[in-house]
Short mmCIF file of N, CA and C in Angstrom, two decimals:
data_model
loop_
_atom_site.label_atom_id
_atom_site.label_comp_id
_atom_site.label_asym_id
_atom_site.label_seq_id
_atom_site.Cartn_x
_atom_site.Cartn_y
_atom_site.Cartn_z
N MET W 9 -71.94 60.27 -35.04
CA MET W 9 -71.67 60.26 -33.84
C MET W 9 -70.02 58.88 -34.52
N GLN W 10 -68.80 59.36 -33.07
CA GLN W 10 -67.99 58.82 -33.90
C GLN W 10 -68.12 57.88 -32.33
N PHE W 11 -68.03 56.41 -32.75
CA PHE W 11 -67.78 55.32 -31.72
C PHE W 11 -65.92 55.05 -31.98
N ILE W 12 -65.41 55.13 -30.37
CA ILE W 12 -64.14 54.83 -30.04
C ILE W 12 -64.31 53.72 -29.30
N GLN W 13 -63.60 52.27 -29.97
CA GLN W 13 -63.81 51.30 -29.43
C GLN W 13 -62.15 50.74 -29.26
N TYR W 14 -62.83 49.81 -28.41
CA TYR W 14 -61.42 48.70 -28.46
C TYR W 14 -61.47 47.31 -28.72
N GLN W 15 -61.31 46.93 -29.87
CA GLN W 15 -61.16 45.62 -30.74
C GLN W 15 -61.54 44.49 -29.67
N LYS W 16 -61.17 44.54 -28.65
CA LYS W 16 -61.05 42.93 -27.84
C LYS W 16 -62.21 43.21 -26.46
N CYS W 17 -62.47 44.45 -26.45
CA CYS W 17 -63.67 44.62 -25.42
C CYS W 17 -65.05 44.57 -25.63
N SER W 18 -65.21 43.60 -24.92
CA SER W 18 -66.57 42.77 -25.03
C SER W 18 -67.78 43.99 -24.87
N THR W 19 -67.46 44.75 -24.24
CA THR W 19 -68.51 46.12 -23.92
C THR W 19 -68.62 46.48 -24.74
N CYS W 20 -67.42 46.92 -25.32
CA CYS W 20 -67.91 48.11 -26.93
C CYS W 20 -67.91 47.15 -28.13
N LYS W 21 -68.28 45.50 -28.29
CA LYS W 21 -68.81 44.76 -29.31
C LYS W 21 -70.55 44.92 -28.53
N LYS W 22 -70.77 45.05 -27.53
CA LYS W 22 -72.16 44.68 -27.24
C LYS W 22 -73.01 46.37 -27.29
N ALA W 23 -72.50 47.44 -27.17
CA ALA W 23 -72.40 48.62 -27.42
C ALA W 23 -72.56 48.61 -28.92
N ALA W 24 -71.79 48.79 -29.46
CA ALA W 24 -72.12 48.56 -30.99
C ALA W 24 -73.39 47.78 -31.33
N ASP W 25 -73.20 46.74 -31.51
CA ASP W 25 -74.36 46.09 -31.27
C ASP W 25 -75.82 46.56 -31.33
N TRP W 26 -75.68 47.43 -30.03
CA TRP W 26 -76.96 47.88 -29.46
C TRP W 26 -77.35 49.47 -30.85
N LEU W 27 -76.18 50.17 -30.69
CA LEU W 27 -76.10 50.86 -31.68
C LEU W 27 -76.69 50.25 -33.13
N LYS W 28 -76.76 49.16 -33.79
CA LYS W 28 -77.10 48.93 -35.17
C LYS W 28 -78.29 48.00 -34.77
N SER W 29 -78.49 48.15 -33.19
CA SER W 29 -79.91 47.48 -33.70
C SER W 29 -81.48 48.76 -33.31
N HIS W 30 -80.52 49.78 -32.86
CA HIS W 30 -81.72 51.22 -33.11
C HIS W 30 -80.82 52.02 -33.71
N GLN W 31 -80.27 51.36 -35.17
CA GLN W 31 -80.33 52.31 -36.52
C GLN W 31 -80.02 53.62 -36.10
N ILE W 32 -79.00 53.78 -35.39
CA ILE W 32 -77.90 54.25 -34.86
C ILE W 32 -76.67 55.25 -35.63
N PRO W 33 -77.04 55.60 -36.43
CA PRO W 33 -75.36 55.63 -37.55
C PRO W 33 -74.57 56.08 -36.83
N TYR W 34 -73.10 55.88 -37.11
CA TYR W 34 -72.10 56.08 -36.19
C TYR W 34 -70.55 55.80 -37.01
N GLU W 35 -69.90 56.42 -37.07
CA GLU W 35 -68.36 56.46 -37.57
C GLU W 35 -67.45 55.80 -36.75
N ASP W 36 -67.11 54.32 -36.90
CA ASP W 36 -66.63 53.38 -36.14
C ASP W 36 -64.86 53.86 -36.00
N SER W 37 -64.70 53.68 -35.06
CA SER W 37 -62.77 54.06 -35.01
C SER W 37 -62.23 52.96 -33.92
N HIS W 38 -61.20 51.95 -34.57
CA HIS W 38 -60.78 51.34 -33.47
C HIS W 38 -59.49 52.15 -33.18
N ALA W 39 -59.53 52.13 -31.48
CA ALA W 39 -58.25 52.43 -30.41
C ALA W 39 -57.31 51.78 -29.95
N ARG W 40 -56.13 52.02 -30.42
CA ARG W 40 -55.20 51.36 -29.69
C ARG W 40 -55.00 52.23 -28.07
N GLN W 41 -54.41 51.25 -27.40
CA GLN W 41 -54.36 51.96 -26.01
C GLN W 41 -53.72 53.39 -26.16
N PHE W 42 -52.38 53.76 -26.88
CA PHE W 42 -51.79 54.73 -26.90
C PHE W 42 -52.56 55.86 -27.49
N ARG W 43 -53.05 55.63 -28.26
CA ARG W 43 -54.49 56.79 -29.27
C ARG W 43 -55.11 57.13 -28.15
N LEU W 44 -56.29 56.10 -27.40
CA LEU W 44 -57.00 56.49 -26.21
C LEU W 44 -56.37 57.15 -25.54
N LEU W 45 -55.24 56.84 -24.55
CA LEU W 45 -54.23 57.60 -23.88
C LEU W 45 -54.77 59.50 -24.29
N SER W 46 -53.95 59.56 -25.76
CA SER W 46 -53.91 60.92 -25.85
C SER W 46 -55.09 61.86 -25.89
N TRP W 47 -56.24 60.95 -26.71
CA TRP W 47 -57.33 61.84 -26.60
C TRP W 47 -58.04 61.36 -25.39
N HIS W 48 -57.95 61.08 -24.71
CA HIS W 48 -58.38 61.21 -23.10
C HIS W 48 -57.47 62.49 -22.37
N GLY W 49 -56.19 62.74 -22.77
CA GLY W 49 -55.67 63.84 -21.69
C GLY W 49 -56.35 65.00 -23.03
N ALA W 50 -56.33 64.65 -24.10
CA ALA W 50 -56.50 66.04 -24.68
C ALA W 50 -58.13 66.57 -24.06
N ILE W 51 -59.19 65.47 -23.63
CA ILE W 51 -60.05 66.44 -23.66
C ILE W 51 -60.39 66.76 -21.86
N TYR W 52 -59.20 66.23 -20.69
CA TYR W 52 -59.37 66.79 -19.12
C TYR W 52 -58.32 67.76 -19.55
N THR W 53 -57.49 67.84 -20.29
CA THR W 53 -56.18 69.53 -20.51
C THR W 53 -56.82 70.65 -20.47
N ALA W 54 -58.23 70.47 -21.42
CA ALA W 54 -58.58 71.42 -22.36
C ALA W 54 -59.56 72.54 -21.16
#
């Protein structure tokens, strides 16, 4: 699973901790605002 997070987001940090504590493997990706917006647009325009 790819986990996209914003480094300064406390909710993202909690989610990553939850995944780790439940031993769920994931690929960590750090999103910058422009990347997140382009990713979001790609999903909702498809």
